[in-house]
Amino acid sequence: MKETKKKMGDRIWELEKNVGELTTCKREVEKQLEESQVKEKSAIDEVALLNVKADLSQMGFSKEVVDEKIVDEEENEVAVGENDL
């Protein structure tokens, strides 16, 4: 009887240890997923920016004017964001 209780106790301890390891793995996977989503959003934003630059270039704007417009828009977005605080 004592031996059975000890085996059950050991098994419970082993299962609790496994649950802890799985919880840690789950957190790591969630963190990696979040980082991946941030990278994906950044890549999408970069593609959108390149598309806007290409469109403006096709309209006849010079590279310098296009870059200047992009910088102006980014500064406006930052200024608006700061006013929201």
PDB file of N, CA and C in Angstrom, residues 2-44:
ATOM      1  N   LYS A   2       1.890   1.292   0.872  1.00  0.00           N
ATOM      2  CA  LYS A   2       2.783   2.443   0.921  1.00  0.00           C
ATOM      3  C   LYS A   2       3.495   2.618  -0.413  1.00  0.00           C
ATOM      4  N   GLU A   3       3.885   1.505  -0.987  1.00  0.00           N
ATOM      5  CA  GLU A   3       4.596   1.552  -2.260  1.00  0.00           C
ATOM      6  C   GLU A   3       3.697   2.111  -3.366  1.00  0.00           C
ATOM      7  N   THR A   4       2.431   1.774  -3.364  1.00  0.00           N
ATOM      8  CA  THR A   4       1.478   2.260  -4.356  1.00  0.00           C
ATOM      9  C   THR A   4       1.277   3.767  -4.183  1.00  0.00           C
ATOM     10  N   LYS A   5       1.150   4.214  -2.922  1.00  0.00           N
ATOM     11  CA  LYS A   5       0.992   5.640  -2.659  1.00  0.00           C
ATOM     12  C   LYS A   5       2.224   6.406  -3.124  1.00  0.00           C
ATOM     13  N   LYS A   6       3.420   5.835  -2.880  1.00  0.00           N
ATOM     14  CA  LYS A   6       4.648   6.497  -3.314  1.00  0.00           C
ATOM     15  C   LYS A   6       4.690   6.585  -4.828  1.00  0.00           C
ATOM     16  N   LYS A   7       4.326   5.514  -5.514  1.00  0.00           N
ATOM     17  CA  LYS A   7       4.315   5.537  -6.980  1.00  0.00           C
ATOM     18  C   LYS A   7       3.324   6.570  -7.502  1.00  0.00           C
ATOM     19  N   MET A   8       2.161   6.641  -6.858  1.00  0.00           N
ATOM     20  CA  MET A   8       1.150   7.619  -7.274  1.00  0.00           C
ATOM     21  C   MET A   8       1.661   9.036  -7.021  1.00  0.00           C
ATOM     22  N   GLY A   9       2.308   9.244  -5.877  1.00  0.00           N
ATOM     23  CA  GLY A   9       2.872  10.558  -5.560  1.00  0.00           C
ATOM     24  C   GLY A   9       3.947  10.947  -6.562  1.00  0.00           C
ATOM     25  N   ASP A  10       4.802   9.987  -6.904  1.00  0.00           N
ATOM     26  CA  ASP A  10       5.850  10.257  -7.897  1.00  0.00           C
ATOM     27  C   ASP A  10       5.236  10.593  -9.253  1.00  0.00           C
ATOM     28  N   ARG A  11       4.187   9.864  -9.608  1.00  0.00           N
ATOM     29  CA  ARG A  11       3.527  10.095 -10.900  1.00  0.00           C
ATOM     30  C   ARG A  11       2.854  11.476 -10.922  1.00  0.00           C
ATOM     31  N   ILE A  12       2.224  11.844  -9.825  1.00  0.00           N
ATOM     32  CA  ILE A  12       1.593  13.170  -9.725  1.00  0.00           C
ATOM     33  C   ILE A  12       2.656  14.256  -9.843  1.00  0.00           C
ATOM     34  N   TRP A  13       3.780  14.076  -9.146  1.00  0.00           N
ATOM     35  CA  TRP A  13       4.860  15.050  -9.225  1.00  0.00           C
ATOM     36  C   TRP A  13       5.361  15.167 -10.659  1.00  0.00           C
ATOM     37  N   GLU A  14       5.521  14.039 -11.343  1.00  0.00           N
ATOM     38  CA  GLU A  14       5.990  14.033 -12.730  1.00  0.00           C
ATOM     39  C   GLU A  14       4.994  14.751 -13.646  1.00  0.00           C
ATOM     40  N   LEU A  15       3.709  14.515 -13.436  1.00  0.00           N
ATOM     41  CA  LEU A  15       2.685  15.178 -14.245  1.00  0.00           C
ATOM     42  C   LEU A  15       2.675  16.688 -13.995  1.00  0.00           C
ATOM     43  N   GLU A  16       2.814  17.095 -12.751  1.00  0.00           N
ATOM     44  CA  GLU A  16       2.858  18.525 -12.427  1.00  0.00           C
ATOM     45  C   GLU A  16       4.075  19.184 -13.071  1.00  0.00           C
ATOM     46  N   LYS A  17       5.196  18.470 -13.083  1.00  0.00           N
ATOM     47  CA  LYS A  17       6.407  18.979 -13.727  1.00  0.00           C
ATOM     48  C   LYS A  17       6.164  19.138 -15.226  1.00  0.00           C
ATOM     49  N   ASN A  18       5.517  18.162 -15.844  1.00  0.00           N
ATOM     50  CA  ASN A  18       5.207  18.232 -17.278  1.00  0.00           C
ATOM     51  C   ASN A  18       4.274  19.398 -17.589  1.00  0.00           C
ATOM     52  N   VAL A  19       3.296  19.628 -16.726  1.00  0.00           N
ATOM     53  CA  VAL A  19       2.376  20.747 -16.922  1.00  0.00           C
ATOM     54  C   VAL A  19       3.151  22.060 -16.881  1.00  0.00           C
ATOM     55  N   GLY A  20       4.067  22.171 -15.950  1.00  0.00           N
ATOM     56  CA  GLY A  20       4.897  23.378 -15.859  1.00  0.00           C
ATOM     57  C   GLY A  20       5.731  23.590 -17.119  1.00  0.00           C
ATOM     58  N   GLU A  21       6.317  22.519 -17.619  1.00  0.00           N
ATOM     59  CA  GLU A  21       7.119  22.617 -18.843  1.00  0.00           C
ATOM     60  C   GLU A  21       6.247  23.004 -20.031  1.00  0.00           C
ATOM     61  N   LEU A  22       5.057  22.419 -20.117  1.00  0.00           N
ATOM     62  CA  LEU A  22       4.150  22.745 -21.215  1.00  0.00           C
ATOM     63  C   LEU A  22       3.683  24.199 -21.143  1.00  0.00           C
ATOM     64  N   THR A  23       3.450  24.685 -19.948  1.00  0.00           N
ATOM     65  CA  THR A  23       3.048  26.079 -19.769  1.00  0.00           C
ATOM     66  C   THR A  23       4.163  27.009 -20.231  1.00  0.00           C
ATOM     67  N   THR A  24       5.398  26.676 -19.883  1.00  0.00           N
ATOM     68  CA  THR A  24       6.545  27.467 -20.320  1.00  0.00           C
ATOM     69  C   THR A  24       6.652  27.454 -21.840  1.00  0.00           C
ATOM     70  N   CYS A  25       6.494  26.285 -22.442  1.00  0.00           N
ATOM     71  CA  CYS A  25       6.555  26.169 -23.907  1.00  0.00           C
ATOM     72  C   CYS A  25       5.451  26.993 -24.559  1.00  0.00           C
ATOM     73  N   LYS A  26       4.255  26.949 -23.961  1.00  0.00           N
ATOM     74  CA  LYS A  26       3.128  27.706 -24.506  1.00  0.00           C
ATOM     75  C   LYS A  26       3.441  29.196 -24.499  1.00  0.00           C
ATOM     76  N   ARG A  27       4.004  29.702 -23.412  1.00  0.00           N
ATOM     77  CA  ARG A  27       4.368  31.118 -23.331  1.00  0.00           C
ATOM     78  C   ARG A  27       5.398  31.486 -24.392  1.00  0.00           C
ATOM     79  N   GLU A  28       6.379  30.607 -24.593  1.00  0.00           N
ATOM     80  CA  GLU A  28       7.411  30.873 -25.590  1.00  0.00           C
ATOM     81  C   GLU A  28       6.805  30.917 -26.998  1.00  0.00           C
ATOM     82  N   VAL A  29       5.908  29.990 -27.290  1.00  0.00           N
ATOM     83  CA  VAL A  29       5.263  29.955 -28.608  1.00  0.00           C
ATOM     84  C   VAL A  29       4.401  31.201 -28.807  1.00  0.00           C
ATOM     85  N   GLU A  30       3.671  31.616 -27.780  1.00  0.00           N
ATOM     86  CA  GLU A  30       2.851  32.824 -27.881  1.00  0.00           C
ATOM     87  C   GLU A  30       3.723  34.050 -28.131  1.00  0.00           C
ATOM     88  N   LYS A  31       4.869  34.119 -27.461  1.00  0.00           N
ATOM     89  CA  LYS A  31       5.795  35.236 -27.653  1.00  0.00           C
ATOM     90  C   LYS A  31       6.326  35.245 -29.085  1.00  0.00           C
ATOM     91  N   GLN A  32       6.707  34.067 -29.583  1.00  0.00           N
ATOM     92  CA  GLN A  32       7.213  33.970 -30.952  1.00  0.00           C
ATOM     93  C   GLN A  32       6.136  34.346 -31.960  1.00  0.00           C
ATOM     94  N   LEU A  33       4.902  33.935 -31.700  1.00  0.00           N
ATOM     95  CA  LEU A  33       3.790  34.279 -32.586  1.00  0.00           C
ATOM     96  C   LEU A  33       3.592  35.786 -32.624  1.00  0.00           C
ATOM     97  N   GLU A  34       3.620  36.408 -31.469  1.00  0.00           N
ATOM     98  CA  GLU A  34       3.459  37.866 -31.401  1.00  0.00           C
ATOM     99  C   GLU A  34       4.575  38.572 -32.169  1.00  0.00           C
ATOM    100  N   GLU A  35       5.813  38.118 -31.982  1.00  0.00           N
ATOM    101  CA  GLU A  35       6.942  38.714 -32.706  1.00  0.00           C
ATOM    102  C   GLU A  35       6.781  38.520 -34.206  1.00  0.00           C
ATOM    103  N   SER A  36       6.309  37.369 -34.604  1.00  0.00           N
ATOM    104  CA  SER A  36       6.091  37.076 -36.018  1.00  0.00           C
ATOM    105  C   SER A  36       5.019  37.985 -36.606  1.00  0.00           C
ATOM    106  N   GLN A  37       3.958  38.212 -35.845  1.00  0.00           N
ATOM    107  CA  GLN A  37       2.878  39.083 -36.313  1.00  0.00           C
ATOM    108  C   GLN A  37       3.364  40.524 -36.452  1.00  0.00           C
ATOM    109  N   VAL A  38       4.225  40.962 -35.548  1.00  0.00           N
ATOM    110  CA  VAL A  38       4.780  42.317 -35.626  1.00  0.00           C
ATOM    111  C   VAL A  38       5.652  42.438 -36.875  1.00  0.00           C
ATOM    112  N   LYS A  39       6.474  41.412 -37.128  1.00  0.00           N
ATOM    113  CA  LYS A  39       7.325  41.426 -38.321  1.00  0.00           C
ATOM    114  C   LYS A  39       6.478  41.415 -39.587  1.00  0.00           C
ATOM    115  N   GLU A  40       5.406  40.629 -39.582  1.00  0.00           N
ATOM    116  CA  GLU A  40       4.528  40.562 -40.747  1.00  0.00           C
ATOM    117  C   GLU A  40       3.877  41.919 -41.005  1.00  0.00           C
ATOM    118  N   LYS A  41       3.402  42.570 -39.947  1.00  0.00           N
ATOM    119  CA  LYS A  41       2.789  43.900 -40.088  1.00  0.00           C
ATOM    120  C   LYS A  41       3.800  44.893 -40.636  1.00  0.00           C
ATOM    121  N   SER A  42       5.013  44.826 -40.144  1.00  0.00           N
ATOM    122  CA  SER A  42       6.068  45.716 -40.614  1.00  0.00           C
ATOM    123  C   SER A  42       6.344  45.480 -42.100  1.00  0.00           C
ATOM    124  N   ALA A  43       6.385  44.225 -42.506  1.00  0.00           N
ATOM    125  CA  ALA A  43       6.629  43.898 -43.915  1.00  0.00           C
ATOM    126  C   ALA A  43       5.486  44.402 -44.787  1.00  0.00           C
ATOM    127  N   ILE A  44       4.257  44.251 -44.316  1.00  0.00           N
ATOM    128  CA  ILE A  44       3.091  44.739 -45.060  1.00  0.00           C
ATOM    129  C   ILE A  44       3.157  46.255 -45.202  1.00  0.00           C
TER     130      ILE A  44
END
